[in-house]
Amino acid sequence: MFVPGTPPSLAVAALDQVINPPQPDDLPEPRIIPRSEHGISRQNIDPDALKVLYRLQRHGFLAYLVGGSVRDLLLGKKPKDFDVGTDAHPSQVHRLFRNSRVIGRRFRLVQVFFSRDKLVEVSTFRKLSDQTDDAVLQANNTFGTPAEDALRRDLTINALFYNIADFSVVDYVGGLADLKAGLIRSVGEAEVRFHRDPVRVLRAVRHAARTGFTLTPDTLAAVEHHRGELAVCPESRIRDELLRDLKGGASAPWLELAHRTKVLYSLLPNLEPIYGLEDSPERAWAARMLAQVDQQMAQGQAPDEAIIMAALLWPALEALANREEFTPGRPGRVQWALFTREALPRLGQPVAFAKRVVERACQAAALMAFVRQPLEGARLPKKIAQKGYFVDACRLANLLGHDLNALAGTRPPAAEPARRRRPRRRRRRRPPQTTPQP
Ligand code: ATP
Ligand code: MG
């Protein structure tokens, strides 16, 4: 199905691939980079992922490390997760690993569990089935060859494989050259691929921001061309991808690139009048707050999603607040709370942030009334410092350069609340026993 307004050339190109899908003979030969010519060492591969790879290989299957983990290992970064690709069917994989389960309806894959929260995902090589909307065709044509699996991926740097059989890197798409040149390039024709799945627009921007790489001209053009189609993607997918952008440790460079490509305004159109100007002070402020979030992430002190959302939107909220008048004292604080409750969710629309996240962000934002309007010597009421959302408010205030704890006269929330000890009861001294006098 094509989105209305698709340029005819695009529609024809996509249709052409539906009618004439790539034939096995058209598929590229891989470039095999031997162990001596790349830097991936097994020492940097998760031991459980290695176990999975070796067992598949011992049973005669192809066993590759795939996707983001190969990219990160080549960049010398620690991968978040290690995904495995194989020519074994999901049921064959499941039989090899007792500690596994098959998930997914359309694309079945196997999760191999090593502990309660540690798993390795094993997926069977897939075909470029997103070229067609025919569900029956998709269901029947899911599995493919390693070449087909590489060609269905989003970016060349994400389409590299590491083969456990000979420790080589297998490159069907020129990903290694792009990795060396610092380029973000769509696999296949960017115009067609981004139209088929507009979420790839977000993925291209994310990976460019995270690596500091440059988008190739055709990929950049496709980002700008197809950003509007994000509006037709399932809202849960958009929300999850945006949260990955914000929580990925590179949210500040992401904000700048998302502004330059205008992807930010396809996601959050209400920010455009405020952050959209070339030298918007509010956007610069948001970038500074997000840079602190990135730093906290790197130190393993991730703030809650609600606080990251509030940080992204905060300077825009302040810009809107400047148009309002807030009376001093308590009435003004109530006014501020009402204002944030209305304006903050509006700035975040139409992204489907979870209700809980919006609620927490609004509660924390409401407490910022105390830092926006100093209390003139008075302390923040103790009962507020005892509220559940006070910890969130402290994190947000901290990003704004304020210490809410000092205002409240409380200890930092990170510290364990001191347990009140029951005063020990003094033992009553027994009066010395007196022997009754005869
Ligand atoms: P991260 O380090 O953030 O996990 P990643 O590249 O591993 O980055 P994932 O979302 O975990 O990203 O996806 C794993 C792999 O699946 C990607 O490397 C890419 O090859 C492929 N992929 C993910 N989403 C798409 C998509 N929309 N279109 C094509 N391929 C995709
Ligand atoms: Mg990943």
Short mmCIF file of C-alpha atoms and ligand atoms in Angstrom, two decimals:
data_model
loop_
_atom_site.label_atom_id
_atom_site.label_comp_id
_atom_site.label_asym_id
_atom_site.label_seq_id
_atom_site.Cartn_x
_atom_site.Cartn_y
_atom_site.Cartn_z
CA MET A 1 0.00 0.00 0.00
CA PHE A 2 1.39 3.37 -0.92
CA VAL A 3 0.97 6.48 1.11
CA PRO A 4 -0.96 9.11 -0.87
CA GLY A 5 1.35 11.64 -2.41
CA THR A 6 4.14 9.17 -3.16
CA PRO A 7 6.11 10.38 -6.18
CA PRO A 8 5.20 8.16 -9.16
CA SER A 9 8.84 7.19 -9.76
CA LEU A 10 9.00 5.80 -6.23
CA ALA A 11 5.80 3.87 -6.56
CA VAL A 12 7.08 2.36 -9.79
CA ALA A 13 10.41 1.43 -8.21
CA ALA A 14 8.72 -0.25 -5.24
CA LEU A 15 6.23 -2.01 -7.51
CA ASP A 16 9.06 -3.19 -9.69
CA GLN A 17 10.65 -4.90 -6.72
CA VAL A 18 7.35 -6.57 -5.83
CA ILE A 19 6.90 -7.91 -9.35
CA ASN A 20 10.57 -8.65 -9.89
CA PRO A 21 12.08 -9.50 -6.51
CA PRO A 22 15.87 -9.93 -6.55
CA GLN A 23 16.75 -13.32 -8.00
CA PRO A 24 19.42 -15.50 -6.38
CA ASP A 25 21.73 -14.72 -9.31
CA ASP A 26 21.30 -10.96 -8.70
CA LEU A 27 22.45 -11.28 -5.12
CA PRO A 28 25.89 -9.87 -4.43
CA GLU A 29 28.94 -11.95 -3.59
CA PRO A 30 30.17 -11.11 -0.11
CA ARG A 31 33.49 -9.58 0.68
CA ILE A 32 35.11 -11.88 3.25
CA ILE A 33 37.47 -10.07 5.58
CA PRO A 34 39.75 -12.63 7.29
CA ARG A 35 40.51 -12.53 11.02
CA SER A 36 43.93 -11.01 10.39
CA GLU A 37 42.35 -7.96 8.73
CA HIS A 38 39.74 -6.91 11.27
CA GLY A 39 39.75 -6.16 14.97
CA ILE A 40 36.96 -8.38 16.32
CA SER A 41 38.31 -10.56 19.09
CA ARG A 42 36.33 -13.37 20.72
CA GLN A 43 37.40 -11.92 24.04
CA ASN A 44 34.97 -9.08 23.43
CA ILE A 45 32.07 -11.35 22.53
CA ASP A 46 29.69 -12.36 25.27
CA PRO A 47 30.55 -15.93 26.38
CA ASP A 48 26.89 -17.02 26.19
CA ALA A 49 26.58 -15.69 22.63
CA LEU A 50 29.77 -17.64 21.80
CA LYS A 51 28.22 -20.80 23.27
CA VAL A 52 25.18 -20.36 21.00
CA LEU A 53 27.34 -19.71 17.94
CA TYR A 54 29.57 -22.73 18.59
CA ARG A 55 26.70 -25.12 19.24
CA LEU A 56 24.93 -24.11 16.02
CA GLN A 57 28.19 -24.51 14.12
CA ARG A 58 28.92 -27.92 15.65
CA HIS A 59 25.54 -29.10 14.39
CA GLY A 60 26.38 -28.09 10.84
CA PHE A 61 24.54 -24.77 10.66
CA LEU A 62 25.81 -21.37 9.62
CA ALA A 63 26.24 -19.26 12.74
CA TYR A 64 26.86 -15.53 12.43
CA LEU A 65 26.89 -12.66 14.85
CA VAL A 66 24.67 -10.08 13.17
CA GLY A 67 23.45 -6.49 13.30
CA GLY A 68 24.46 -3.89 15.87
CA SER A 69 26.88 -6.11 17.77
CA VAL A 70 29.22 -6.54 14.77
CA ARG A 71 29.10 -2.79 14.12
CA ASP A 72 29.91 -1.97 17.75
CA LEU A 73 32.72 -4.54 18.00
CA LEU A 74 34.33 -3.09 14.87
CA LEU A 75 34.01 0.40 16.35
CA GLY A 76 35.65 -0.80 19.57
CA LYS A 77 32.45 -0.24 21.57
CA LYS A 78 30.80 -2.64 23.98
CA PRO A 79 27.67 -4.02 22.27
CA LYS A 80 24.37 -3.79 24.15
CA ASP A 81 23.25 -7.19 22.95
CA PHE A 82 24.55 -9.98 20.76
CA ASP A 83 22.14 -11.24 18.10
CA VAL A 84 22.80 -14.43 16.20
CA GLY A 85 21.78 -15.25 12.60
CA THR A 86 21.65 -18.79 11.28
CA ASP A 87 20.32 -20.95 8.45
CA ALA A 88 18.78 -23.30 11.03
CA HIS A 89 14.98 -23.16 11.17
CA PRO A 90 13.52 -21.81 14.47
CA SER A 91 12.31 -25.29 15.41
CA GLN A 92 15.82 -26.71 14.83
CA VAL A 93 17.32 -23.95 16.99
CA HIS A 94 14.74 -24.61 19.70
CA ARG A 95 15.64 -28.31 19.70
CA LEU A 96 19.33 -27.49 20.15
CA PHE A 97 18.76 -25.33 23.22
CA ARG A 98 16.64 -26.64 26.05
CA ASN A 99 16.74 -23.20 27.67
CA SER A 100 14.97 -21.54 24.74
CA ARG A 101 11.56 -20.48 23.48
CA VAL A 102 10.20 -19.53 20.07
CA ILE A 103 8.54 -16.12 19.84
CA GLY A 104 6.94 -13.97 17.13
CA ARG A 105 4.10 -14.77 14.79
CA ARG A 106 5.21 -13.50 11.42
CA PHE A 107 8.94 -13.62 12.02
CA ARG A 108 9.59 -16.43 14.40
CA LEU A 109 12.83 -16.25 16.31
CA VAL A 110 14.32 -18.09 19.23
CA GLN A 111 15.32 -16.64 22.56
CA VAL A 112 17.97 -18.65 24.38
CA PHE A 113 17.91 -17.88 28.09
CA PHE A 114 20.97 -17.94 30.30
CA SER A 115 19.49 -16.35 33.36
CA ARG A 116 16.28 -14.57 34.27
CA ASP A 117 17.27 -11.38 32.47
CA LYS A 118 19.98 -12.60 30.12
CA LEU A 119 19.13 -13.96 26.70
CA VAL A 120 20.60 -14.32 23.22
CA GLU A 121 18.24 -13.94 20.25
CA VAL A 122 18.71 -16.33 17.36
CA SER A 123 16.94 -15.52 14.10
CA THR A 124 16.86 -17.51 10.92
CA PHE A 125 18.15 -15.59 7.88
CA ARG A 126 15.26 -13.66 6.39
CA LYS A 127 14.26 -12.42 2.99
CA LEU A 128 13.47 -8.90 1.91
CA SER A 129 9.81 -9.60 2.56
CA ASP A 130 8.97 -5.97 3.27
CA GLN A 131 8.87 -5.42 -0.48
CA THR A 132 5.34 -6.71 -0.56
CA ASP A 133 2.22 -6.12 1.45
CA ASP A 134 0.79 -9.51 0.68
CA ALA A 135 0.56 -11.21 4.06
CA VAL A 136 0.36 -14.71 2.56
CA LEU A 137 3.45 -14.14 0.49
CA GLN A 138 5.23 -12.80 3.54
CA ALA A 139 4.34 -15.76 5.69
CA ASN A 140 5.58 -18.19 3.06
CA ASN A 141 8.63 -16.26 2.04
CA THR A 142 10.10 -15.36 5.37
CA PHE A 143 13.33 -17.34 5.41
CA GLY A 144 16.24 -16.65 3.10
CA THR A 145 19.96 -16.76 2.56
CA PRO A 146 22.64 -14.74 4.37
CA ALA A 147 22.80 -12.43 1.33
CA GLU A 148 19.06 -11.82 1.47
CA ASP A 149 19.27 -11.26 5.19
CA ALA A 150 21.96 -8.61 4.71
CA LEU A 151 19.93 -6.89 1.99
CA ARG A 152 16.81 -6.59 4.15
CA ARG A 153 18.67 -4.62 6.84
CA ASP A 154 18.44 -0.87 7.29
CA LEU A 155 21.95 0.59 7.09
CA THR A 156 25.14 -0.82 5.61
CA ILE A 157 26.98 -0.55 8.92
CA ASN A 158 24.20 -2.64 10.53
CA ALA A 159 24.35 -5.37 7.88
CA LEU A 160 27.76 -6.88 8.66
CA PHE A 161 28.14 -10.49 9.82
CA TYR A 162 30.81 -12.20 11.91
CA ASN A 163 31.22 -15.86 11.00
CA ILE A 164 32.18 -18.10 13.92
CA ALA A 165 33.40 -20.82 11.52
CA ASP A 166 36.52 -18.90 10.51
CA PHE A 167 36.23 -15.67 12.55
CA SER A 168 35.86 -13.63 9.37
CA VAL A 169 33.62 -10.62 8.75
CA VAL A 170 31.14 -11.17 5.91
CA ASP A 171 30.14 -8.00 4.07
CA TYR A 172 27.46 -8.08 1.35
CA VAL A 173 26.74 -4.34 1.29
CA GLY A 174 30.00 -2.39 1.61
CA GLY A 175 29.35 -1.83 5.30
CA LEU A 176 32.99 -2.10 6.33
CA ALA A 177 34.07 0.61 3.88
CA ASP A 178 31.28 2.86 5.20
CA LEU A 179 32.31 2.14 8.76
CA LYS A 180 35.89 3.16 7.92
CA ALA A 181 34.76 6.25 6.01
CA GLY A 182 32.27 7.27 8.72
CA LEU A 183 29.19 7.07 6.49
CA ILE A 184 25.57 6.25 7.23
CA ARG A 185 24.12 4.73 4.09
CA SER A 186 20.85 2.91 3.51
CA VAL A 187 21.08 -0.66 2.28
CA GLY A 188 19.54 -0.61 -1.21
CA GLU A 189 17.80 2.42 -2.62
CA ALA A 190 17.14 4.79 0.28
CA GLU A 191 14.08 6.33 -1.40
CA VAL A 192 12.37 2.96 -1.74
CA ARG A 193 13.53 1.49 1.58
CA PHE A 194 12.53 4.50 3.69
CA HIS A 195 9.18 4.67 1.99
CA ARG A 196 8.57 0.98 2.74
CA ASP A 197 9.40 1.51 6.40
CA PRO A 198 9.63 5.17 7.47
CA VAL A 199 11.01 4.13 10.89
CA ARG A 200 14.30 3.74 9.01
CA VAL A 201 14.34 7.54 8.82
CA LEU A 202 14.65 7.60 12.61
CA ARG A 203 17.21 4.81 12.63
CA ALA A 204 19.42 6.62 10.12
CA VAL A 205 19.36 9.81 12.19
CA ARG A 206 19.97 7.88 15.43
CA HIS A 207 22.99 6.04 14.14
CA ALA A 208 24.43 9.19 12.53
CA ALA A 209 24.05 11.07 15.82
CA ARG A 210 25.42 8.23 17.90
CA THR A 211 28.49 7.57 15.78
CA GLY A 212 29.08 11.13 14.55
CA PHE A 213 29.06 9.72 11.00
CA THR A 214 27.79 11.60 7.96
CA LEU A 215 24.59 10.66 6.15
CA THR A 216 25.36 9.97 2.47
CA PRO A 217 23.58 12.45 0.14
CA ASP A 218 20.98 9.91 -1.05
CA THR A 219 20.26 8.72 2.50
CA LEU A 220 19.98 12.33 3.74
CA ALA A 221 17.63 13.17 0.85
CA ALA A 222 15.46 10.15 1.71
CA VAL A 223 15.40 11.19 5.40
CA GLU A 224 14.11 14.63 4.42
CA HIS A 225 11.73 13.20 1.84
CA HIS A 226 10.11 10.56 4.02
CA ARG A 227 10.11 12.12 7.48
CA GLY A 228 6.47 13.13 6.96
CA GLU A 229 5.51 9.46 6.62
CA LEU A 230 6.42 8.85 10.26
CA ALA A 231 2.90 10.07 10.96
CA VAL A 232 1.46 6.91 9.38
CA CYS A 233 3.64 4.50 11.40
CA PRO A 234 2.18 2.67 14.41
CA GLU A 235 2.42 5.09 17.31
CA SER A 236 3.92 2.52 19.69
CA ARG A 237 6.82 1.99 17.28
CA ILE A 238 7.45 5.73 16.99
CA ARG A 239 7.35 6.16 20.76
CA ASP A 240 9.75 3.27 21.35
CA GLU A 241 12.19 4.53 18.72
CA LEU A 242 12.09 8.08 20.12
CA LEU A 243 12.77 6.77 23.61
CA ARG A 244 15.74 4.82 22.23
CA ASP A 245 17.02 8.09 20.75
CA LEU A 246 16.65 9.86 24.07
CA LYS A 247 18.00 7.05 26.23
CA GLY A 248 20.80 5.91 23.95
CA GLY A 249 23.49 8.12 25.48
CA ALA A 250 23.71 10.48 22.48
CA SER A 251 20.51 12.46 22.89
CA ALA A 252 22.23 15.86 22.64
CA PRO A 253 23.80 15.25 19.18
CA TRP A 254 20.54 13.53 18.20
CA LEU A 255 18.56 16.69 19.01
CA GLU A 256 20.81 18.77 16.76
CA LEU A 257 20.66 16.35 13.84
CA ALA A 258 16.94 15.78 14.27
CA HIS A 259 16.56 19.57 14.09
CA ARG A 260 18.76 19.95 11.00
CA THR A 261 16.91 17.18 9.15
CA LYS A 262 13.59 18.44 10.60
CA VAL A 263 12.83 14.90 11.75
CA LEU A 264 12.30 16.42 15.22
CA TYR A 265 9.35 18.40 13.92
CA SER A 266 7.82 15.41 12.17
CA LEU A 267 7.84 13.73 15.57
CA LEU A 268 6.97 16.70 17.76
CA PRO A 269 5.44 19.42 15.56
CA ASN A 270 4.62 21.70 18.51
CA LEU A 271 8.34 22.19 19.12
CA GLU A 272 8.96 23.65 15.66
CA PRO A 273 7.95 27.28 16.38
CA ILE A 274 10.35 27.32 19.37
CA TYR A 275 13.26 24.98 18.53
CA GLY A 276 12.98 25.34 14.75
CA LEU A 277 14.82 28.68 14.47
CA GLU A 278 18.42 28.41 13.36
CA ASP A 279 19.87 29.87 16.56
CA SER A 280 17.07 29.05 18.96
CA PRO A 281 18.34 29.61 22.53
CA GLU A 282 15.70 27.18 23.76
CA ARG A 283 17.04 24.37 21.57
CA ALA A 284 20.57 25.10 22.79
CA TRP A 285 19.26 24.91 26.35
CA ALA A 286 17.50 21.59 25.65
CA ALA A 287 20.75 20.26 24.15
CA ARG A 288 22.64 21.22 27.33
CA MET A 289 20.10 19.42 29.49
CA LEU A 290 20.21 16.35 27.28
CA ALA A 291 24.02 16.40 27.36
CA GLN A 292 23.75 16.04 31.15
CA VAL A 293 21.30 13.18 30.69
CA ASP A 294 23.83 11.52 28.33
CA GLN A 295 26.53 11.94 30.95
CA GLN A 296 24.34 10.41 33.64
CA MET A 297 23.58 7.49 31.31
CA ALA A 298 27.30 6.92 30.80
CA GLN A 299 27.75 6.80 34.57
CA GLY A 300 24.94 4.27 34.90
CA GLN A 301 22.62 6.77 36.59
CA ALA A 302 19.85 6.78 34.04
CA PRO A 303 17.02 9.17 34.93
CA ASP A 304 13.47 7.98 34.49
CA GLU A 305 11.92 8.32 31.02
CA ALA A 306 9.61 10.97 32.45
CA ILE A 307 12.56 13.17 33.42
CA ILE A 308 14.21 12.76 30.02
CA MET A 309 10.94 13.70 28.34
CA ALA A 310 10.62 16.73 30.62
CA ALA A 311 14.23 17.73 29.84
CA LEU A 312 13.59 17.61 26.09
CA LEU A 313 10.46 19.74 26.41
CA TRP A 314 11.46 22.01 29.29
CA PRO A 315 12.91 25.02 27.43
CA ALA A 316 9.85 25.02 25.14
CA LEU A 317 7.65 24.97 28.23
CA GLU A 318 9.56 27.97 29.61
CA ALA A 319 9.12 29.80 26.31
CA LEU A 320 5.36 29.28 26.54
CA ALA A 321 5.40 30.27 30.22
CA ASN A 322 7.01 33.59 29.31
CA ARG A 323 3.78 34.52 27.59
CA GLU A 324 1.80 33.97 30.77
CA GLU A 325 1.71 35.91 34.00
CA PHE A 326 2.11 34.05 37.23
CA THR A 327 1.09 35.76 40.44
CA PRO A 328 3.63 35.55 43.27
CA GLY A 329 3.37 33.14 46.16
CA ARG A 330 1.17 30.11 46.57
CA PRO A 331 -1.52 31.11 44.00
CA GLY A 332 1.22 31.45 41.38
CA ARG A 333 2.53 27.98 42.19
CA VAL A 334 -0.93 26.51 41.76
CA GLN A 335 -1.24 28.44 38.49
CA TRP A 336 2.11 27.00 37.38
CA ALA A 337 1.01 23.46 38.22
CA LEU A 338 -2.15 23.91 36.15
CA PHE A 339 -0.15 25.43 33.31
CA THR A 340 2.41 22.58 33.18
CA ARG A 341 -0.33 19.95 33.34
CA GLU A 342 -1.85 21.43 30.19
CA ALA A 343 1.22 22.62 28.27
CA LEU A 344 3.74 19.80 28.84
CA PRO A 345 1.56 16.99 27.41
CA ARG A 346 0.62 19.29 24.51
CA LEU A 347 4.30 19.83 23.63
CA GLY A 348 4.80 16.05 23.63
CA GLN A 349 1.95 15.37 21.21
CA PRO A 350 1.31 13.33 19.15
CA VAL A 351 3.91 10.93 20.57
CA ALA A 352 2.07 8.27 22.56
CA PHE A 353 4.12 8.56 25.76
CA ALA A 354 2.75 6.25 28.44
CA LYS A 355 0.24 7.90 30.79
CA ARG A 356 2.49 7.09 33.73
CA VAL A 357 5.39 8.90 32.06
CA VAL A 358 3.35 12.01 31.30
CA GLU A 359 1.93 12.03 34.82
CA ARG A 360 5.37 11.76 36.43
CA ALA A 361 6.78 14.46 34.15
CA CYS A 362 3.90 16.81 35.02
CA GLN A 363 4.26 16.21 38.76
CA ALA A 364 8.00 16.88 38.66
CA ALA A 365 7.48 19.94 36.47
CA ALA A 366 4.83 21.31 38.86
CA LEU A 367 7.35 21.27 41.72
CA MET A 368 9.71 23.43 39.67
CA ALA A 369 7.48 26.31 40.78
CA PHE A 370 9.68 26.34 43.88
CA VAL A 371 12.87 26.90 41.92
CA ARG A 372 11.32 29.30 39.42
CA GLN A 373 10.01 31.50 42.21
CA PRO A 374 12.37 31.41 45.19
CA LEU A 375 10.79 30.97 48.57
CA GLU A 376 12.53 33.95 50.18
CA GLY A 377 14.21 32.21 53.02
CA ALA A 378 11.34 29.84 53.69
CA ARG A 379 11.81 26.13 53.34
CA LEU A 380 9.95 23.91 50.96
CA PRO A 381 7.17 22.28 52.97
CA LYS A 382 8.32 18.98 54.46
CA LYS A 383 5.19 17.17 53.31
CA ILE A 384 6.15 17.86 49.68
CA ALA A 385 9.59 16.37 50.24
CA GLN A 386 7.85 13.20 51.39
CA LYS A 387 5.88 12.77 48.16
CA GLY A 388 6.83 9.91 45.85
CA TYR A 389 7.51 12.26 42.96
CA PHE A 390 9.95 14.40 44.95
CA VAL A 391 12.84 12.20 43.79
CA ASP A 392 11.88 12.86 40.14
CA ALA A 393 11.55 16.56 40.87
CA CYS A 394 15.06 16.57 42.39
CA ARG A 395 16.49 14.99 39.22
CA LEU A 396 14.73 17.55 37.03
CA ALA A 397 15.79 20.45 39.25
CA ASN A 398 19.34 19.12 39.12
CA LEU A 399 19.26 19.26 35.30
CA LEU A 400 18.09 22.85 35.67
CA GLY A 401 20.99 23.65 38.00
CA HIS A 402 18.97 23.74 41.24
CA ASP A 403 19.13 21.73 44.41
CA LEU A 404 15.63 20.95 45.55
CA ASN A 405 16.96 19.05 48.55
CA ALA A 406 18.67 22.14 49.85
CA LEU A 407 15.39 24.01 49.50
CA ALA A 408 13.57 21.34 51.38
CA GLY A 409 16.30 20.82 53.94
CA THR A 410 16.26 17.12 53.13
CA ARG A 411 19.05 14.68 52.41
CA PRO A 412 19.72 13.76 48.77
CA PRO A 413 17.19 11.11 47.75
CA ALA A 414 19.94 8.72 46.68
CA ALA A 415 20.94 8.28 50.28
CA GLU A 416 19.12 5.53 52.14
CA PRO A 417 16.53 7.08 54.38
CA ALA A 418 17.92 6.86 57.88
CA ARG A 419 16.04 4.29 59.90
CA ARG A 420 14.68 5.60 63.10
CA ARG A 421 15.93 3.49 65.88
CA ARG A 422 13.77 2.68 68.80
CA PRO A 423 15.44 4.05 71.88
CA ARG A 424 16.79 1.17 73.83
CA ARG A 425 14.97 0.59 77.03
CA ARG A 426 17.21 1.02 79.95
CA ARG A 427 17.32 -1.99 82.11
CA ARG A 428 15.86 -1.22 85.40
CA ARG A 429 18.28 -1.92 88.10
CA ARG A 430 16.91 -4.29 90.57
CA PRO A 431 17.17 -3.08 94.00
CA PRO A 432 19.62 -5.23 95.93
CA GLN A 433 17.89 -8.12 97.55
CA THR A 434 17.66 -7.60 101.13
CA THR A 435 17.36 -10.57 103.34
CA PRO A 436 14.54 -10.07 105.67
CA GLN A 437 15.73 -9.39 109.12
CA PRO A 438 14.56 -11.81 111.60
P1 ATP B 1 21.29 -0.81 19.11
O1 ATP B 1 22.74 -0.76 19.44
O2 ATP B 1 20.56 0.48 19.41
O3 ATP B 1 20.56 -2.01 19.61
P2 ATP B 1 20.94 -2.06 16.55
O4 ATP B 1 21.50 -1.74 15.21
O5 ATP B 1 21.37 -3.35 17.18
O6 ATP B 1 21.26 -0.84 17.50
P3 ATP B 1 18.26 -3.06 16.81
O7 ATP B 1 16.98 -2.30 16.87
O8 ATP B 1 18.68 -3.87 17.97
O9 ATP B 1 19.38 -2.00 16.42
O10 ATP B 1 18.14 -3.96 15.51
C1 ATP B 1 19.04 -5.01 15.22
C2 ATP B 1 19.32 -5.06 13.73
O11 ATP B 1 18.10 -5.31 13.00
C3 ATP B 1 19.86 -3.76 13.14
O12 ATP B 1 21.26 -3.70 13.29
C4 ATP B 1 19.43 -3.86 11.70
O13 ATP B 1 20.33 -4.64 10.96
C5 ATP B 1 18.11 -4.60 11.78
N1 ATP B 1 16.94 -3.68 11.77
C6 ATP B 1 16.33 -3.14 12.84
N2 ATP B 1 15.29 -2.38 12.47
C7 ATP B 1 15.24 -2.44 11.12
C8 ATP B 1 14.37 -1.87 10.14
N3 ATP B 1 13.38 -1.07 10.47
N4 ATP B 1 14.63 -2.18 8.84
C9 ATP B 1 15.63 -3.01 8.49
N5 ATP B 1 16.48 -3.56 9.37
C10 ATP B 1 16.28 -3.29 10.67
MG MG B 2 20.52 -4.10 19.06
#
